[in-house]
Amino acid sequence: MGVTTDLLDASELVGLPEHCEEVLKPPPGQPALCLAFNPSGTLLATGCAGGDILIWNYQTRALVRTWQDGHNGAVRCLVWSPDGHSIMSGGADGSIVTWDVLSGRPTASQPLGRGAVVSLCPGPGPGQLLLTFRAAPPAVLTVGGGGIQHLPLAGWSAGDPPEAPEPAPAEATSAGAEAGKDGRGGASLAEQATSSGYPAATAPGSALIYAAMRGALLVVRASDLAIIDAIRVQAALRVSSLELDPGGTRLIVLANDRAVRVYALHAPAQGLEALPARDPGEVEALVAAKTRRPSGSIFYEERGALLRPSRRFEQQIERNTWSAATFSGDGEYVLAAVAGQTEHVIYAWNSHYGHTDRVLECIRGAHGVLAMAWHPQLYPMQLLTLGGSGSIFIWTKILSDKWTAFAPDFRELEENEEYIEREDEFDVVQRAATPDQSLPANVDADLDIVTRGPSNTPTPASSDLLFLPVVVQPESDQGQEDPDADAAGTVPNGGATPMDEDDSDGGPDLTVQKRARQE
């Protein structure tokens, strides 16, 4: 539920989540494949394998909306607008759909004709999105009919049929194969979610980073979409995931081996525009020849490389492979989920010192981890993981209430103490206040309940959409309650509705008359 930080001990607000508090289960036949928070963290959107989009009230954990008829196939990715009034979704049918959040209706649909859309993220410029596809190079889409531009990809040229990346290892797709069916006899949820195509990310400084064939990372200048650097990831046959930290200075590279790599992003002093453009054919030849400098870059030494190896995390004893990885909301930790497990097993490392800080485990029908997302509120940290069964697992800290927030004069006791009553405790005698018990000088001043104090949550603008209004369903003729009303977050038939009592203008009670006619 919503966290009231005023009732919590400040020392408990920092640090990683400690346990799985709750599980959100989508309706039958609509397992979730992706999830995304609105900027304020009050609404959660999930894309389902059946083509629906579900909107959850995160504070009450209630399903408040179900959107349909937008995609002819699974919804693979979601992204919210900065003001929370619209959502863009990408589907397996190869289309991008824009939704109005208040009405729940699609306002625009754009078929791209390039295969399944795997991911959506903000692009290098305003009104732009960075798209990745299952079997085509990444592209920059300008919203509003501005066109689409493919990024250069070594080994793929215009006019040639795109070559799909190699499938994920068997152990990464075995989890949830039975429990994670899409409900229509298709591929398992794990198989759908690991079809990552060519992962891409937008880096600060107008640069785009994405994976190419043979374990290479390409850095492209956003202004002219020219390749300016290429990094070969050692011992990686396929890069499956790229994740930037909140500050945009570090990059997690997840491949189909047993290591989680972290690269530091460096911007040249002369700027990206001064770097020469590289020919995709030249890059492909150097990657095929396994050309690699100590810095990892194909063209530059350590000082000139745009991506420099920073950390490498792996478990030497368990020798795990990984299905998903991400930075914590404050960038202090690196988290990775173990692939090929029937339960949730998530390792958390300190991103600066490299030691293992925590291992999170959950066995309640998880069927592995497909994706992870953090709540926008930094403290206390709240992690959401998407299981192979299509359910969403909410990880939080174990918090204890600070009841002295209601009465600062009282002191909380760790254990029972014998209380000795004073002889004059209940006597009506005016006793002089000691210095410790004296009231502040401004005790009679007006209490300010309007001024907002400091908060660790993003401050929304007045025009931002934070919640959805409750939909009141009219009473049916039979007077029967709707069994699905509570799950949808609406007022059920037969509940407390306006005008149950006498009308304010003295008019008749229509509800009583209607029931009398039925009798």
Short mmCIF file of C-alpha atoms in Angstrom, two decimals:
data_model
loop_
_atom_site.label_atom_id
_atom_site.label_comp_id
_atom_site.label_asym_id
_atom_site.label_seq_id
_atom_site.Cartn_x
_atom_site.Cartn_y
_atom_site.Cartn_z
CA MET A 1 0.00 0.00 0.00
CA GLY A 2 1.01 3.64 0.07
CA VAL A 3 3.89 4.35 2.46
CA THR A 4 3.46 7.15 5.04
CA THR A 5 7.04 8.14 5.71
CA ASP A 6 6.10 10.37 8.68
CA LEU A 7 5.32 7.26 10.73
CA LEU A 8 8.60 5.52 9.95
CA ASP A 9 12.03 5.63 11.49
CA ALA A 10 14.35 7.56 9.18
CA SER A 11 17.02 4.87 9.46
CA GLU A 12 14.60 2.34 7.94
CA LEU A 13 13.95 4.36 4.80
CA VAL A 14 17.34 3.73 3.21
CA GLY A 15 18.67 0.50 1.81
CA LEU A 16 17.45 -2.29 -0.41
CA PRO A 17 14.09 -4.09 -0.19
CA GLU A 18 14.05 -7.06 2.15
CA HIS A 19 11.00 -9.19 1.37
CA CYS A 20 8.20 -9.77 -1.10
CA GLU A 21 5.24 -7.92 0.36
CA GLU A 22 2.51 -8.54 -2.21
CA VAL A 23 1.74 -10.16 -5.56
CA LEU A 24 -0.43 -8.58 -8.25
CA LYS A 25 -2.16 -11.22 -10.35
CA PRO A 26 -3.66 -10.16 -13.70
CA PRO A 27 -6.95 -11.68 -14.85
CA PRO A 28 -6.87 -15.23 -16.26
CA GLY A 29 -5.63 -15.37 -19.83
CA GLN A 30 -3.87 -11.99 -19.59
CA PRO A 31 -0.41 -12.62 -18.07
CA ALA A 32 1.80 -9.54 -17.98
CA LEU A 33 4.81 -9.18 -20.30
CA CYS A 34 5.91 -5.62 -19.41
CA LEU A 35 5.26 -2.93 -16.83
CA ALA A 36 5.82 0.81 -16.42
CA PHE A 37 5.07 3.44 -13.75
CA ASN A 38 3.69 6.86 -14.46
CA PRO A 39 6.14 9.66 -13.51
CA SER A 40 4.56 10.15 -10.07
CA GLY A 41 4.41 6.43 -9.24
CA THR A 42 0.67 6.46 -8.49
CA LEU A 43 -0.40 4.36 -11.50
CA LEU A 44 1.12 1.17 -12.89
CA ALA A 45 0.53 -0.01 -16.45
CA THR A 46 1.10 -3.61 -17.53
CA GLY A 47 1.03 -5.01 -21.06
CA CYS A 48 -0.44 -8.48 -21.43
CA ALA A 49 0.16 -11.44 -23.71
CA GLY A 50 -3.46 -11.36 -24.84
CA GLY A 51 -3.20 -7.78 -26.14
CA ASP A 52 -4.83 -5.95 -23.21
CA ILE A 53 -3.31 -3.15 -21.15
CA LEU A 54 -4.12 -3.07 -17.43
CA ILE A 55 -3.94 0.05 -15.26
CA TRP A 56 -3.44 -0.42 -11.51
CA ASN A 57 -3.83 2.07 -8.69
CA TYR A 58 -0.52 1.45 -6.98
CA GLN A 59 -1.54 2.89 -3.61
CA THR A 60 -4.56 0.58 -3.27
CA ARG A 61 -3.19 -2.22 -5.47
CA ALA A 62 -6.52 -2.26 -7.30
CA LEU A 63 -7.04 -2.94 -11.00
CA VAL A 64 -8.89 0.18 -12.16
CA ARG A 65 -8.91 -0.05 -15.97
CA THR A 66 -8.65 -2.63 -18.73
CA TRP A 67 -7.89 -1.37 -22.24
CA GLN A 68 -8.62 -3.54 -25.25
CA ASP A 69 -8.74 -3.44 -29.05
CA GLY A 70 -5.40 -1.70 -29.45
CA HIS A 71 -3.07 -4.51 -30.55
CA ASN A 72 -3.64 -7.70 -32.48
CA GLY A 73 -1.21 -9.66 -30.36
CA ALA A 74 0.90 -9.35 -27.23
CA VAL A 75 1.85 -5.94 -25.80
CA ARG A 76 5.63 -5.97 -25.48
CA CYS A 77 6.53 -2.50 -24.14
CA LEU A 78 5.03 0.64 -22.60
CA VAL A 79 6.15 4.23 -22.01
CA TRP A 80 4.31 7.07 -20.25
CA SER A 81 4.25 10.70 -21.34
CA PRO A 82 5.95 13.15 -18.92
CA ASP A 83 2.58 14.51 -17.72
CA GLY A 84 0.99 11.06 -17.34
CA HIS A 85 -1.93 11.83 -19.67
CA SER A 86 -0.98 9.37 -22.42
CA ILE A 87 0.76 6.02 -22.93
CA MET A 88 2.48 4.61 -25.99
CA SER A 89 2.55 0.84 -26.41
CA GLY A 90 4.44 -1.42 -28.78
CA GLY A 91 3.14 -4.82 -29.74
CA ALA A 92 4.02 -8.09 -31.39
CA ASP A 93 1.89 -6.98 -34.34
CA GLY A 94 4.55 -4.39 -35.19
CA SER A 95 2.47 -1.31 -34.38
CA ILE A 96 2.75 1.65 -32.00
CA VAL A 97 -0.50 2.75 -30.31
CA THR A 98 -1.04 5.99 -28.39
CA TRP A 99 -3.63 5.84 -25.59
CA ASP A 100 -5.50 8.57 -23.72
CA VAL A 101 -5.28 7.59 -20.06
CA LEU A 102 -8.50 9.26 -18.89
CA SER A 103 -10.74 7.80 -21.58
CA GLY A 104 -8.82 4.55 -22.05
CA ARG A 105 -9.19 4.76 -25.82
CA PRO A 106 -6.47 4.68 -28.50
CA THR A 107 -5.96 8.08 -30.11
CA ALA A 108 -3.47 6.99 -32.79
CA SER A 109 -2.09 3.78 -34.24
CA GLN A 110 0.97 3.52 -36.48
CA PRO A 111 1.86 0.19 -38.12
CA LEU A 112 5.61 0.07 -38.70
CA GLY A 113 5.87 -3.14 -40.72
CA ARG A 114 9.22 -4.14 -39.23
CA GLY A 115 8.21 -7.03 -37.00
CA ALA A 116 7.51 -7.12 -33.31
CA VAL A 117 8.36 -4.00 -31.31
CA VAL A 118 10.44 -5.13 -28.34
CA SER A 119 11.13 -1.92 -26.38
CA LEU A 120 10.33 1.78 -26.23
CA CYS A 121 12.37 4.45 -24.47
CA PRO A 122 12.80 8.24 -24.75
CA GLY A 123 14.81 9.26 -27.79
CA PRO A 124 17.65 11.76 -28.18
CA GLY A 125 15.39 14.74 -28.91
CA PRO A 126 12.02 16.10 -27.83
CA GLY A 127 9.11 14.16 -29.29
CA GLN A 128 11.36 11.23 -30.26
CA LEU A 129 11.34 7.59 -29.18
CA LEU A 130 14.03 4.94 -29.49
CA LEU A 131 12.51 1.66 -30.73
CA THR A 132 13.97 -1.82 -30.86
CA PHE A 133 12.56 -4.65 -32.95
CA ARG A 134 12.72 -8.41 -32.81
CA ALA A 135 14.40 -8.79 -36.21
CA ALA A 136 15.34 -5.34 -37.50
CA PRO A 137 17.82 -2.64 -36.50
CA PRO A 138 16.80 -0.12 -33.82
CA ALA A 139 15.15 3.06 -35.03
CA VAL A 140 14.35 6.60 -33.90
CA LEU A 141 10.67 7.49 -34.27
CA THR A 142 9.49 11.10 -34.29
CA VAL A 143 6.04 11.21 -32.71
CA GLY A 144 3.35 12.96 -34.71
CA GLY A 145 4.13 11.73 -38.21
CA GLY A 146 7.77 12.83 -38.33
CA GLY A 147 8.96 9.52 -39.80
CA ILE A 148 11.26 6.76 -38.64
CA GLN A 149 15.05 6.47 -39.07
CA HIS A 150 16.91 3.17 -38.70
CA LEU A 151 20.27 3.13 -36.97
CA PRO A 152 23.27 1.79 -38.93
CA LEU A 153 23.95 -1.83 -38.12
CA ALA A 154 27.03 -3.74 -39.17
CA GLY A 155 26.04 -6.86 -41.06
CA TRP A 156 22.64 -5.47 -42.13
CA SER A 157 22.05 -3.08 -44.97
CA ALA A 158 18.93 -1.60 -46.50
CA GLY A 159 17.16 -4.01 -48.83
CA ASP A 160 18.53 -7.16 -47.22
CA PRO A 161 16.21 -9.30 -45.11
CA PRO A 162 16.98 -8.67 -41.44
CA GLU A 163 18.66 -11.49 -39.61
CA ALA A 164 17.15 -12.36 -36.26
CA PRO A 165 19.53 -12.62 -33.29
CA GLU A 166 20.37 -16.02 -31.90
CA PRO A 167 17.80 -17.32 -29.39
CA ALA A 168 18.50 -17.08 -25.70
CA PRO A 169 20.13 -20.08 -23.98
CA ALA A 170 17.84 -22.94 -23.07
CA GLU A 171 18.23 -22.41 -19.34
CA ALA A 172 16.99 -18.82 -19.68
CA THR A 173 13.79 -19.84 -21.39
CA SER A 174 12.96 -23.01 -19.53
CA ALA A 175 11.63 -21.18 -16.46
CA GLY A 176 7.91 -20.90 -16.54
CA ALA A 177 7.54 -22.80 -19.81
CA GLU A 178 4.59 -24.68 -18.43
CA ALA A 179 3.10 -22.05 -16.11
CA GLY A 180 3.84 -19.12 -18.39
CA LYS A 181 1.89 -19.97 -21.50
CA ASP A 182 0.21 -17.01 -23.09
CA GLY A 183 -3.14 -18.68 -22.73
CA ARG A 184 -3.54 -19.34 -26.47
CA GLY A 185 -1.13 -22.21 -26.95
CA GLY A 186 1.68 -19.92 -28.11
CA ALA A 187 5.23 -19.50 -26.89
CA SER A 188 5.88 -19.26 -23.17
CA LEU A 189 6.14 -15.87 -21.51
CA ALA A 190 9.84 -16.39 -20.91
CA GLU A 191 10.41 -17.10 -24.60
CA GLN A 192 8.47 -13.97 -25.56
CA ALA A 193 10.26 -11.76 -23.05
CA THR A 194 13.77 -12.97 -23.96
CA SER A 195 13.27 -12.17 -27.64
CA SER A 196 15.21 -8.99 -27.01
CA GLY A 197 16.30 -8.26 -30.59
CA TYR A 198 18.97 -5.56 -30.60
CA PRO A 199 18.85 -3.81 -27.18
CA ALA A 200 19.36 -0.04 -27.24
CA ALA A 201 19.59 2.88 -24.80
CA THR A 202 19.71 6.66 -25.07
CA ALA A 203 22.79 8.11 -23.37
CA PRO A 204 23.19 11.73 -22.25
CA GLY A 205 25.02 13.97 -24.68
CA SER A 206 22.97 12.98 -27.77
CA ALA A 207 24.42 9.50 -28.15
CA LEU A 208 22.68 6.18 -28.80
CA ILE A 209 24.10 2.85 -27.67
CA TYR A 210 22.84 -0.45 -29.03
CA ALA A 211 23.93 -4.05 -29.51
CA ALA A 212 24.97 -5.48 -32.85
CA MET A 213 25.97 -8.94 -34.01
CA ARG A 214 28.89 -10.88 -32.52
CA GLY A 215 28.72 -9.24 -29.11
CA ALA A 216 29.55 -5.69 -30.23
CA LEU A 217 28.17 -2.44 -28.85
CA LEU A 218 27.85 0.49 -31.25
CA VAL A 219 27.83 4.15 -30.20
CA VAL A 220 25.97 6.40 -32.65
CA ARG A 221 25.84 10.18 -32.81
CA ALA A 222 22.20 11.29 -32.68
CA SER A 223 22.61 14.30 -34.97
CA ASP A 224 23.55 12.32 -38.11
CA LEU A 225 23.16 8.67 -36.91
CA ALA A 226 26.82 7.95 -37.66
CA ILE A 227 28.81 5.25 -35.84
CA ILE A 228 31.53 6.94 -33.76
CA ASP A 229 32.75 4.02 -31.63
CA ALA A 230 32.38 0.26 -31.28
CA ILE A 231 33.07 -1.87 -28.21
CA ARG A 232 33.52 -5.59 -28.30
CA VAL A 233 32.15 -7.33 -25.22
CA GLN A 234 34.58 -10.07 -24.35
CA ALA A 235 33.33 -13.66 -24.42
CA ALA A 236 29.77 -12.58 -25.22
CA LEU A 237 28.00 -14.12 -28.19
CA ARG A 238 24.84 -12.06 -27.80
CA VAL A 239 23.99 -8.97 -25.77
CA SER A 240 20.49 -9.38 -24.34
CA SER A 241 19.99 -6.25 -22.24
CA LEU A 242 21.29 -2.69 -21.78
CA GLU A 243 20.35 -0.64 -18.71
CA LEU A 244 21.51 2.89 -17.82
CA ASP A 245 21.79 4.11 -14.25
CA PRO A 246 19.54 7.02 -13.17
CA GLY A 247 22.31 9.53 -13.76
CA GLY A 248 23.14 8.22 -17.23
CA THR A 249 26.84 7.73 -16.42
CA ARG A 250 27.01 3.93 -16.23
CA LEU A 251 25.66 1.12 -18.38
CA ILE A 252 24.82 -2.49 -17.46
CA VAL A 253 25.54 -4.95 -20.26
CA LEU A 254 23.89 -8.33 -19.87
CA ALA A 255 24.92 -11.11 -22.25
CA ASN A 256 24.34 -14.84 -22.50
CA ASP A 257 27.33 -15.71 -20.33
CA ARG A 258 27.74 -15.70 -16.54
CA ALA A 259 28.86 -12.10 -15.97
CA VAL A 260 27.07 -8.80 -15.37
CA ARG A 261 29.25 -6.03 -16.83
CA VAL A 262 29.15 -2.36 -15.96
CA TYR A 263 30.63 0.24 -18.32
CA ALA A 264 31.33 3.88 -17.50
CA LEU A 265 30.26 6.46 -20.09
CA HIS A 266 32.78 9.17 -20.97
CA ALA A 267 32.14 12.17 -23.18
CA PRO A 268 35.14 13.51 -25.16
CA ALA A 269 36.29 17.00 -24.26
CA GLN A 270 35.89 18.16 -27.86
CA GLY A 271 32.33 16.83 -28.05
CA LEU A 272 30.75 14.06 -30.10
CA GLU A 273 30.55 16.19 -33.23
CA ALA A 274 34.35 16.22 -33.51
CA LEU A 275 34.66 12.42 -33.69
CA PRO A 276 34.96 10.87 -37.16
CA ALA A 277 32.13 8.77 -38.57
CA ARG A 278 32.90 5.08 -39.10
CA ASP A 279 31.68 2.98 -41.99
CA PRO A 280 29.44 0.05 -40.95
CA GLY A 281 31.39 -2.26 -43.24
CA GLU A 282 34.66 -1.29 -41.56
CA VAL A 283 33.13 -1.89 -38.15
CA GLU A 284 31.85 -5.30 -39.21
CA ALA A 285 35.29 -6.35 -40.51
CA LEU A 286 37.04 -5.27 -37.30
CA VAL A 287 34.48 -7.02 -35.12
CA ALA A 288 34.77 -10.22 -37.17
CA ALA A 289 38.57 -10.05 -36.85
CA LYS A 290 38.15 -9.80 -33.06
CA THR A 291 40.02 -6.52 -32.99
CA ARG A 292 39.96 -5.18 -29.47
CA ARG A 293 42.12 -2.75 -27.53
CA PRO A 294 42.66 -2.99 -23.75
CA SER A 295 39.99 -0.33 -23.30
CA GLY A 296 37.45 -2.57 -25.07
CA SER A 297 37.06 -0.11 -27.93
CA ILE A 298 37.88 -1.08 -31.49
CA PHE A 299 39.13 2.41 -32.46
CA TYR A 300 40.35 4.18 -29.31
CA GLU A 301 42.67 3.63 -26.40
CA GLU A 302 41.38 3.95 -22.85
CA ARG A 303 41.34 7.76 -22.77
CA GLY A 304 39.43 8.06 -26.01
CA ALA A 305 36.92 5.22 -25.53
CA LEU A 306 33.34 6.32 -24.97
CA LEU A 307 32.53 3.16 -23.00
CA ARG A 308 35.11 1.91 -20.50
CA PRO A 309 34.83 -1.31 -18.44
CA SER A 310 34.14 -0.44 -14.82
CA ARG A 311 32.86 -3.48 -12.90
CA ARG A 312 32.20 -7.17 -13.48
CA PHE A 313 29.85 -9.13 -11.22
CA GLU A 314 29.41 -12.90 -11.18
CA GLN A 315 28.94 -15.78 -8.77
CA GLN A 316 32.01 -18.00 -8.89
CA ILE A 317 30.43 -20.86 -6.91
CA GLU A 318 26.88 -21.02 -8.29
CA ARG A 319 28.00 -19.91 -11.79
CA ASN A 320 24.58 -18.48 -12.53
CA THR A 321 23.34 -17.04 -15.77
CA TRP A 322 21.10 -13.97 -15.63
CA SER A 323 17.70 -13.13 -17.10
CA ALA A 324 17.45 -9.43 -16.13
CA ALA A 325 19.61 -6.75 -14.53
CA THR A 326 19.15 -3.15 -13.42
CA PHE A 327 20.52 -0.38 -11.22
CA SER A 328 18.73 0.58 -8.03
CA GLY A 329 16.75 3.79 -8.02
CA ASP A 330 19.63 5.72 -6.43
CA GLY A 331 22.33 4.02 -8.52
CA GLU A 332 24.08 2.57 -5.47
CA TYR A 333 23.38 -1.09 -6.26
CA VAL A 334 23.37 -3.46 -9.21
CA LEU A 335 20.66 -6.14 -9.16
CA ALA A 336 20.52 -9.23 -11.38
CA ALA A 337 17.95 -12.05 -11.48
CA VAL A 338 19.08 -15.64 -11.85
CA ALA A 339 17.86 -17.33 -15.04
CA GLY A 340 16.52 -20.87 -15.22
CA GLN A 341 14.96 -20.89 -11.75
CA THR A 342 11.42 -21.77 -10.75
CA GLU A 343 11.52 -19.06 -8.05
CA HIS A 344 12.78 -15.50 -7.73
CA VAL A 345 16.48 -15.30 -6.85
CA ILE A 346 17.93 -11.78 -7.14
CA TYR A 347 21.50 -10.81 -6.25
CA ALA A 348 22.31 -7.24 -5.21
CA TRP A 349 25.87 -5.91 -5.36
CA ASN A 350 27.27 -2.59 -4.20
CA SER A 351 28.02 -0.83 -7.47
CA HIS A 352 31.04 1.04 -6.07
CA TYR A 353 32.79 -1.61 -3.96
CA GLY A 354 31.65 -4.78 -5.71
CA HIS A 355 30.63 -6.92 -2.73
CA THR A 356 27.35 -8.83 -2.50
CA ASP A 357 24.97 -6.84 -0.33
CA ARG A 358 21.82 -8.96 -0.36
CA VAL A 359 20.10 -11.95 -1.95
CA LEU A 360 16.32 -11.72 -2.42
CA GLU A 361 14.35 -14.94 -2.72
CA CYS A 362 10.67 -15.69 -3.26
CA ILE A 363 9.13 -19.08 -4.03
CA ARG A 364 5.44 -18.16 -4.35
CA GLY A 365 4.72 -19.22 -7.92
CA ALA A 366 7.29 -16.89 -9.45
CA HIS A 367 8.66 -19.08 -12.29
CA GLY A 368 11.73 -16.91 -12.75
CA VAL A 369 12.16 -13.19 -13.42
CA LEU A 370 11.42 -11.62 -16.81
CA ALA A 371 11.85 -7.92 -15.98
CA MET A 372 12.46 -5.53 -13.07
CA ALA A 373 11.30 -1.96 -12.42
CA TRP A 374 11.75 0.50 -9.56
CA HIS A 375 9.09 2.75 -8.08
CA PRO A 376 9.87 6.46 -8.76
CA GLN A 377 9.87 7.14 -5.01
CA LEU A 378 13.47 6.65 -3.86
CA TYR A 379 12.89 6.08 -0.14
CA PRO A 380 11.87 3.56 0.90
CA MET A 381 12.95 1.59 -2.17
CA GLN A 382 10.26 -0.53 -3.82
CA LEU A 383 11.19 -3.06 -6.49
CA LEU A 384 8.73 -4.71 -8.86
CA THR A 385 9.64 -7.95 -10.61
CA LEU A 386 7.71 -9.60 -13.41
CA GLY A 387 7.52 -13.34 -13.01
CA GLY A 388 7.37 -15.99 -15.70
CA SER A 389 3.80 -16.75 -14.61
CA GLY A 390 2.73 -13.22 -15.60
CA SER A 391 2.30 -12.01 -11.99
CA ILE A 392 3.95 -8.92 -10.53
CA PHE A 393 5.90 -9.20 -7.27
CA ILE A 394 6.33 -6.14 -5.03
CA TRP A 395 9.49 -6.04 -2.89
CA THR A 396 9.72 -3.61 0.03
CA LYS A 397 11.60 -3.08 3.26
CA ILE A 398 10.31 -4.45 6.54
CA LEU A 399 9.12 -1.25 8.20
CA SER A 400 7.95 -0.58 11.75
CA ASP A 401 5.57 2.24 12.63
CA LYS A 402 6.88 5.21 14.62
CA TRP A 403 3.89 6.01 16.83
CA THR A 404 5.64 8.92 18.54
CA ALA A 405 4.82 10.86 15.40
CA PHE A 406 1.29 11.22 16.82
CA ALA A 407 2.46 12.33 20.28
CA PRO A 408 6.08 13.54 20.51
CA ASP A 409 5.74 13.80 24.33
CA PHE A 410 5.64 10.00 24.65
CA ARG A 411 8.48 7.56 24.39
CA GLU A 412 8.25 4.15 22.73
CA LEU A 413 9.39 1.22 24.83
CA GLU A 414 11.32 -1.71 23.47
CA GLU A 415 10.07 -3.86 26.36
CA ASN A 416 7.67 -3.50 29.27
CA GLU A 417 8.86 -1.36 32.16
CA GLU A 418 7.35 -1.14 35.64
CA TYR A 419 5.71 2.22 36.12
CA ILE A 420 5.78 3.80 39.59
CA GLU A 421 2.95 6.22 40.14
CA ARG A 422 3.77 9.53 41.76
CA GLU A 423 1.90 10.37 44.91
CA ASP A 424 0.50 13.62 43.49
CA GLU A 425 0.13 12.46 39.90
CA PHE A 426 -3.66 12.77 39.84
CA ASP A 427 -3.97 15.70 42.24
CA VAL A 428 -5.45 18.90 40.85
CA VAL A 429 -2.38 20.97 41.61
CA GLN A 430 -0.68 23.46 39.33
CA ARG A 431 2.91 22.29 39.16
CA ALA A 432 5.71 24.37 37.75
CA ALA A 433 7.03 23.08 34.46
CA THR A 434 10.62 21.95 34.39
CA PRO A 435 12.89 23.23 31.61
CA ASP A 436 12.57 19.95 29.72
CA GLN A 437 8.77 20.05 29.94
CA SER A 438 8.29 23.73 29.13
CA LEU A 439 6.31 24.47 26.02
CA PRO A 440 7.84 26.35 23.09
CA ALA A 441 7.37 30.10 23.01
CA ASN A 442 5.19 30.01 19.90
CA VAL A 443 2.77 27.39 21.16
CA ASP A 444 -0.18 29.72 20.63
CA ALA A 445 0.83 30.56 17.05
CA ASP A 446 -1.34 29.34 14.19
CA LEU A 447 -0.44 25.87 12.96
CA ASP A 448 0.65 25.93 9.31
CA ILE A 449 -0.97 22.99 7.54
CA VAL A 450 -0.62 24.41 4.03
CA THR A 451 3.13 24.75 3.46
CA ARG A 452 4.64 21.59 1.97
CA GLY A 453 7.75 20.27 3.63
CA PRO A 454 10.63 18.42 1.94
CA SER A 455 9.68 15.18 0.23
CA ASN A 456 11.59 12.37 -1.45
CA THR A 457 8.92 11.89 -4.10
CA PRO A 458 8.86 13.73 -7.43
CA THR A 459 6.78 16.89 -7.16
CA PRO A 460 4.07 16.64 -9.84
CA ALA A 461 2.95 19.65 -11.81
CA SER A 462 -0.59 20.91 -11.45
CA SER A 463 -1.49 19.46 -14.85
CA ASP A 464 -0.06 15.97 -14.21
CA LEU A 465 -2.49 13.06 -14.07
CA LEU A 466 -2.04 11.24 -10.76
CA PHE A 467 -5.18 9.10 -10.38
CA LEU A 468 -8.12 7.89 -12.42
CA PRO A 469 -11.68 8.73 -11.40
CA VAL A 470 -13.92 5.98 -10.07
CA VAL A 471 -16.40 4.65 -12.63
CA VAL A 472 -19.86 4.26 -11.08
CA GLN A 473 -21.92 1.55 -12.71
CA PRO A 474 -25.73 2.05 -12.68
CA GLU A 475 -27.88 -0.41 -10.82
CA SER A 476 -29.07 -3.27 -13.00
CA ASP A 477 -32.74 -4.12 -13.38
CA GLN A 478 -32.32 -7.33 -11.47
CA GLY A 479 -30.46 -5.59 -8.64
CA GLN A 480 -27.65 -8.13 -8.85
CA GLU A 481 -24.11 -7.19 -7.98
CA ASP A 482 -21.39 -7.34 -10.58
CA PRO A 483 -18.84 -9.92 -9.39
CA ASP A 484 -16.06 -8.26 -11.41
CA ALA A 485 -16.74 -4.73 -10.20
CA ASP A 486 -14.40 -4.85 -7.22
CA ALA A 487 -11.54 -6.18 -9.32
CA ALA A 488 -11.97 -3.38 -11.82
CA GLY A 489 -11.89 -0.70 -9.14
CA THR A 490 -15.47 0.49 -9.74
CA VAL A 491 -18.41 0.93 -7.42
CA PRO A 492 -20.35 -2.38 -7.55
CA ASN A 493 -24.07 -2.56 -8.24
CA GLY A 494 -26.02 -2.62 -5.05
CA GLY A 495 -23.42 -0.52 -3.19
CA ALA A 496 -23.79 2.94 -1.69
CA THR A 497 -24.71 5.24 -4.56
CA PRO A 498 -25.86 8.89 -4.49
CA MET A 499 -29.47 9.62 -3.63
CA ASP A 500 -30.07 6.45 -1.60
CA GLU A 501 -31.69 8.63 1.01
CA ASP A 502 -34.25 11.36 0.41
CA ASP A 503 -33.27 13.80 -2.32
CA SER A 504 -32.03 17.20 -1.21
CA ASP A 505 -34.90 18.94 -3.03
CA GLY A 506 -37.55 16.87 -1.33
CA GLY A 507 -38.26 14.74 -4.38
CA PRO A 508 -39.41 11.13 -4.23
CA ASP A 509 -37.07 8.22 -3.71
CA LEU A 510 -37.02 6.60 -7.15
CA THR A 511 -35.17 3.55 -5.87
CA VAL A 512 -38.00 2.72 -3.43
CA GLN A 513 -40.65 3.23 -6.14
CA LYS A 514 -38.81 0.94 -8.52
CA ARG A 515 -38.54 -1.82 -5.94
CA ALA A 516 -42.27 -1.42 -5.13
CA ARG A 517 -43.20 -1.91 -8.78
CA GLN A 518 -41.11 -5.07 -8.92
CA GLU A 519 -42.92 -6.44 -5.87
#
